[in-house]
Structures are given as structure tokens and as C-alpha cells.
Amino acid sequence: MTVLIIAEHDNQHLATATRHAVTAGSKLGEVHVLVAGSGAAEVAEQAKQVAGVAKVLLADAEHYAGGLAEELAPLVVKLAADYRYVAAAASTFGKNLMPRVAALLDCPQVSDLTEIVNGKTFVRPIYAGNAFATVSSDAETLVLTFRTTAFAEAAASGGQAEVVQVEATPAQGLSRFISRELVKSDRPELTQARVVVSGGRALGSVEQFNELLLPLADKLGAAIGASRAAVDADYAPNDYQVGQTGKVVAPELYIAIGISGAIQHTAGMQDSKVIVAINKDPEAAIFNIADYGLVADLFEAVPELTAALGN
Amino acid sequence: MKALVAVKRVVDYNVKVRVKADGSDVDIGNVKMSMNPFDEIAMEEAVRLKEAGKISEIVVVSLGVKQCEETLRTALAMGGDRAIHVQTDDYLEPLAVAKLLRKIADREQPQLILLGKQAIDDDANQTAQMLAALLNAPQGTFASKVELGENEVTVVREVDGGLETVALKLPAVVSADLRLNEPRYVKLPNIMQAKKKPLEKLAVEELGVDITPKLQQQKVAEPKPRSGGVKVQSVAELVAKLKNEAKVI
């Protein structure tokens, strides 16, 4: 029973999400990692050192450079014949690629799974995390995507996998990668952070969002998140969004500031270890899931909190 | 140029669903149903492209129970030209939906196929990608901007670190993210007009697709409840609790 995990990378660095997927995959069998890219030998080197990886397949071709699903899917499908499970982290990369693979293999996909019950039974959230479905399948091949926050990351070193070159599949030419604009930040990555400070619409403007949240996040070494309302109002960039349609986080400490707590938001953070809510509305739904709630005007409470942490 | 838009009838996004007492499924017996929010955005985008003169006809399709007709009428009221309803009471997995949509696409030959990026009930986020695979068409998933040209569509995609731009040969499949647009409100005269627009009914058998589920749902459970929290009176008390009780700072 071997598992093929599709590595996510930028041709230089293996994404942390893939190490979470390795942990999940190890629960199913021997883990092989496919690194498909252009000039991605360095990524294969990193992948072979990940604890729990038995083999790294490296496919190097120019048309794999942009990580386009149209180019990668035929390669994964060709290799899938030797595997019971084909899997990836449920990041935007995995979500984009894996269903294309599943359809070409004519096999079912279990998306964003949070628990492996046994080799054919899995648990996954539905209805924005308001329910968890246990699903099973007798299919010969299964395509899986793993929710990264549900599985710890495998150690980046300690593994001694062999690297095997595999032949690239022909270029499909259906799509072209044009550009990628990444939001630059010195902060920890949102899905990996130990502490997340998240702001909602109540912050009122992008200036206030930054003025209030940045110093607090700096004090805590935290990543910054946002509710959909804050993103839609342009207080924060899209990829800060936490929730059903944004990112799922499960930090040690999640501080929700001026966030009402709609189910679409809580779907993305309700597995946090400790949740703090600061909101002036005592009836806000966020207080139902917060471990510590402070009913207060955030414009006073947040600077006070930032100052208090300085001592 | 013809566009095909697929819309799904789901539990309204404001409804907090409950799991049935026997744990067999969620209880959606008497709850409000609406068009999946992402599909509304896909529909709005098609209508805007038509208003911009880039698309000549919008065909909307929905698959499922009889009441999907209401969802289709809503799409027609938004600006769809005609509708196709593949009626079935059976549960449809994303792969089955993709196979059925492929048959419709083979028949209609649209240049652009628009869907929502995910349905807010099963949260699968699979159908658009699967449909693109079956059509051997390129895919522009999680689109926040769509520019339709003669032979190509340029799509700005929302990815984990920011935004990514890809160019896709037509015909192409695009799945809508939240920020693609703000769907319009449907006005009463449009609802009246929509009642007269053609709505074709098809049976799954006519399309010759095997829709047998490949996944079996064993049970559905409530999420683990969070233990009730406490309200603190001041910032000082909050900091003290986080330091001494929760030990997270």
C-alpha cells in the first residue's frame, strides 16, 4: 500500500504543507513524493530528507514550471498506476490539481480530510465545518487531500529517501502561466503561525486595521488574519481571509478582534487551542466559542492589550 | 460565443444546519434553500460578459431534485437565456455531476463554462476541475478576475500566497471565487420574464451516465463542542488569564 504525495513547491523550496501531507500519508502506507517542476532538483533534495519519505520521484521539464494542473495531471495519472492513494495537501495547489487527477483516473476524491479512520474510511468537514462526515470507499485508487491543520508537519530532516528521475509527460499547451504576485511579509505564514491576530469589519479602515493589529501581532510574533468582511472592504489582502472560503488555521492562540463570528468565519478557526474575542457587542456569536471574551471597544482595548504585553 | 453556467441548489448560507438524531445525515428537511453563493457569482460574471458583448447566449444548467427549477428560474432572472434541468432524486457526487455536465457541454459546445469554486454544503471544491479534465479543457479555478478574448481567456486566480495569472485556450472551464464580482439583486419584472424563458428537462438516463456513488457516507456527526468560555472584565484580567491559565503567551 503505497501513497504518492504530490509536492507543492516554487522550484526552490518545498512547501510546509507538503510535510503535513507526508504525516497524513504515513498513516496509510509507504510514502513516495513526486516533485514535478523545472530546475527543481533542490526541491527533491529537500523532499528526500523529510522524515517518513521512502522515495522521491523527480520529473523535470520546462512545462512543469508554473505548477499548472493541465500539465501536471497527465504525469500524476501515468504514475498513479503503481499507487493505492494519490494525495496532496488541501492548499490551493492541491485543490486545483487533485480533482483533475481524480476525474482522469475515474476515481473518487475525498477533499480536505481531517481524520484517517482506516485505509478506506475518512472523516471530512461539510457545511462549513458544522458537521463531520465519515465516508468510505472500496475504490481501487483513491485521491485524497489533507487538511494541513489536522496533521502535524513531518520533520524536515532525518529522512534518507532515494531520488529517482521519472520521464516527463508531453506538454499539453492548453494553458500558460503568466505571473504570480505574492504578498510579501516578514510574519509567520498564516496557516503555520502559533498565534493569529484577526480583524473584522469593526476596524473601520485599512489604516486602523494596520495601526491596531500590526503592533499587537508584532508583540506576539503572530500572523495576521481577517474576516471576509474586512477583506471585502479592502482592509486586508485576500489571502489573509480565514474561513470556509479562505484559510483554515488552528493556532495555539487566536485573537478575534471586531469579528462577529459568522459560521463562514468560525469554520476556519474553531479548532484553535485558545480563542480570545474582543467585541463591543455582548451578543456577538463569537463569544459562544471564545475561551476568553472581552466586551469592550476594540479601539481602546487593543492598544491597551498591546501595551500590557510589553511589560 | 456561448457560455454554460452550472448552478446548485443548497441550504441557504445563513442557516446553521443540525445533524439528525440518528447521525445519518444533516437535517435539511425544512430549511431555506438558495442558489449556492459561488454559483451566483459565476452567473453574474456570465451576465456581465454578455452585457459587454463578449457572450451571445447563456445556458444555465442545474442537476438534482425537482425544486432545482426554482434555482434555474433565479439564474434566468439574473440574465440567463435558457435553462436545462437534469432531474434526479439520487445523490450526485462531484464526479457524477462533472460527467453529466460534460454530456451537456458536448451537446451545447460552449466556449466558456462557469461554475462556483465550491458548493457550501459538501465543500468538495472538485466539480469544475473534474469537468475540465473530462473535456480535456484548461481550468481557471478560484477566479477573481476574468478577461475573455477571442481565443483565450485570462484568469487571475486566488492562490495561497496571493494572486496568480494564467491564460487558457478556449473552450475553458472557470470557477468563481468570492471576489470575482458582486451579484445583482433580481428585480420583479425580471422574475416575471424569467418564467417565460425556455427550461428543458432531461433525465439522467438520456445522458447515459452512471451516477452510482463511489463514496459511501457512513455517518455524520456534530463537531466536537468547545467548552464554554468565560467573559473577562478588563484587558489586565485577559492578559493574566492568557499567561497563567491558558499559558499561551
Short mmCIF file of N, CA and C in Angstrom, two decimals, chain A residues 62-71 96 171-180, chain B residues 137-141 147 149-157 164-170 172:
data_model
loop_
_atom_site.label_atom_id
_atom_site.label_comp_id
_atom_site.label_asym_id
_atom_site.label_seq_id
_atom_site.Cartn_x
_atom_site.Cartn_y
_atom_site.Cartn_z
N GLU A 62 10.37 21.90 -18.56
CA GLU A 62 10.03 23.32 -18.56
C GLU A 62 8.53 23.55 -18.35
N HIS A 63 7.71 22.68 -18.92
CA HIS A 63 6.26 22.91 -18.84
C HIS A 63 5.69 22.58 -17.46
N TYR A 64 6.52 22.10 -16.54
CA TYR A 64 6.03 21.90 -15.17
C TYR A 64 6.32 23.11 -14.29
N ALA A 65 6.99 24.12 -14.86
CA ALA A 65 7.49 25.24 -14.05
C ALA A 65 6.40 25.97 -13.27
N GLY A 66 5.28 26.25 -13.91
CA GLY A 66 4.25 27.05 -13.26
C GLY A 66 3.31 26.26 -12.37
N GLY A 67 3.50 24.94 -12.28
CA GLY A 67 2.61 24.13 -11.46
C GLY A 67 1.19 24.07 -12.01
N LEU A 68 1.07 24.14 -13.33
CA LEU A 68 -0.28 24.13 -13.94
C LEU A 68 -0.90 22.74 -13.88
N ALA A 69 -2.15 22.68 -13.47
CA ALA A 69 -2.86 21.40 -13.34
C ALA A 69 -2.92 20.67 -14.69
N GLU A 70 -3.08 21.44 -15.76
CA GLU A 70 -3.21 20.83 -17.10
C GLU A 70 -1.95 20.03 -17.46
N GLU A 71 -0.78 20.53 -17.02
CA GLU A 71 0.49 19.86 -17.33
C GLU A 71 0.79 18.75 -16.33
N ASN A 96 -6.60 22.59 -6.64
CA ASN A 96 -6.68 22.83 -8.07
C ASN A 96 -6.33 21.57 -8.86
N ALA A 171 4.14 18.13 -23.18
CA ALA A 171 3.46 19.38 -22.86
C ALA A 171 2.06 19.38 -23.47
N GLN A 172 1.09 19.88 -22.73
CA GLN A 172 -0.30 19.90 -23.19
C GLN A 172 -0.63 21.19 -23.94
N GLY A 173 -0.02 22.29 -23.51
CA GLY A 173 -0.22 23.55 -24.22
C GLY A 173 -1.64 24.11 -24.15
N LEU A 174 -2.43 23.68 -23.17
CA LEU A 174 -3.80 24.20 -23.04
C LEU A 174 -3.81 25.54 -22.32
N SER A 175 -2.79 25.75 -21.47
CA SER A 175 -2.80 26.94 -20.62
C SER A 175 -1.37 27.46 -20.50
N ARG A 176 -1.28 28.73 -20.17
CA ARG A 176 0.03 29.35 -19.97
C ARG A 176 0.06 30.02 -18.62
N PHE A 177 1.14 29.82 -17.90
CA PHE A 177 1.35 30.55 -16.65
C PHE A 177 1.86 31.93 -17.02
N ILE A 178 1.26 32.99 -16.48
CA ILE A 178 1.71 34.33 -16.82
C ILE A 178 2.49 34.97 -15.67
N SER A 179 1.89 35.03 -14.51
CA SER A 179 2.61 35.68 -13.41
C SER A 179 2.02 35.28 -12.06
N ARG A 180 2.78 35.56 -11.02
CA ARG A 180 2.30 35.31 -9.66
C ARG A 180 2.72 36.49 -8.81
N ALA B 137 -10.10 20.26 -21.29
CA ALA B 137 -10.08 21.72 -21.42
C ALA B 137 -9.21 22.29 -20.29
N PRO B 138 -8.67 23.49 -20.49
CA PRO B 138 -7.92 24.12 -19.39
C PRO B 138 -8.87 24.63 -18.31
N GLN B 139 -8.33 24.84 -17.11
CA GLN B 139 -9.15 25.27 -15.98
C GLN B 139 -8.57 26.52 -15.33
N GLY B 140 -9.45 27.45 -15.00
CA GLY B 140 -9.04 28.64 -14.26
C GLY B 140 -9.83 28.65 -12.96
N THR B 141 -9.28 27.98 -11.95
CA THR B 141 -10.03 27.85 -10.69
C THR B 141 -9.79 29.03 -9.78
N GLU B 147 -10.84 37.87 -18.02
CA GLU B 147 -10.83 38.69 -19.23
C GLU B 147 -10.95 37.77 -20.43
N GLY B 149 -11.05 36.87 -24.24
CA GLY B 149 -10.63 37.30 -25.57
C GLY B 149 -11.27 36.41 -26.62
N GLU B 150 -10.77 36.52 -27.86
CA GLU B 150 -11.34 35.75 -28.98
C GLU B 150 -11.06 34.25 -28.82
N ASN B 151 -9.81 33.93 -28.54
CA ASN B 151 -9.42 32.52 -28.49
C ASN B 151 -8.90 32.09 -27.13
N GLU B 152 -8.84 33.06 -26.23
CA GLU B 152 -8.19 32.81 -24.96
C GLU B 152 -8.93 33.54 -23.85
N VAL B 153 -8.88 33.00 -22.65
CA VAL B 153 -9.42 33.73 -21.51
C VAL B 153 -8.28 33.86 -20.49
N THR B 154 -8.11 35.08 -19.99
CA THR B 154 -7.09 35.32 -18.98
C THR B 154 -7.78 35.35 -17.61
N VAL B 155 -7.25 34.58 -16.70
CA VAL B 155 -7.88 34.44 -15.39
C VAL B 155 -6.88 34.78 -14.29
N VAL B 156 -7.28 35.69 -13.40
CA VAL B 156 -6.50 35.94 -12.19
C VAL B 156 -7.05 35.02 -11.12
N ARG B 157 -6.18 34.21 -10.55
CA ARG B 157 -6.61 33.19 -9.58
C ARG B 157 -6.15 33.56 -8.17
N GLU B 164 -2.40 34.75 -8.89
CA GLU B 164 -1.67 34.14 -9.99
C GLU B 164 -2.48 34.39 -11.27
N THR B 165 -1.79 34.68 -12.36
CA THR B 165 -2.50 34.92 -13.62
C THR B 165 -2.15 33.81 -14.62
N VAL B 166 -3.18 33.26 -15.25
CA VAL B 166 -2.97 32.24 -16.27
C VAL B 166 -3.79 32.59 -17.51
N ALA B 167 -3.33 32.14 -18.66
CA ALA B 167 -4.09 32.31 -19.90
C ALA B 167 -4.52 30.93 -20.37
N LEU B 168 -5.80 30.79 -20.70
CA LEU B 168 -6.36 29.49 -21.07
C LEU B 168 -6.92 29.54 -22.48
N LYS B 169 -6.63 28.49 -23.23
CA LYS B 169 -7.21 28.37 -24.57
C LYS B 169 -8.70 28.07 -24.42
N LEU B 170 -9.51 28.62 -25.31
CA LEU B 170 -10.93 28.29 -25.29
C LEU B 170 -11.16 27.03 -26.12
N ALA B 172 -12.79 26.79 -22.25
CA ALA B 172 -12.16 26.67 -20.94
C ALA B 172 -13.21 26.61 -19.84
#
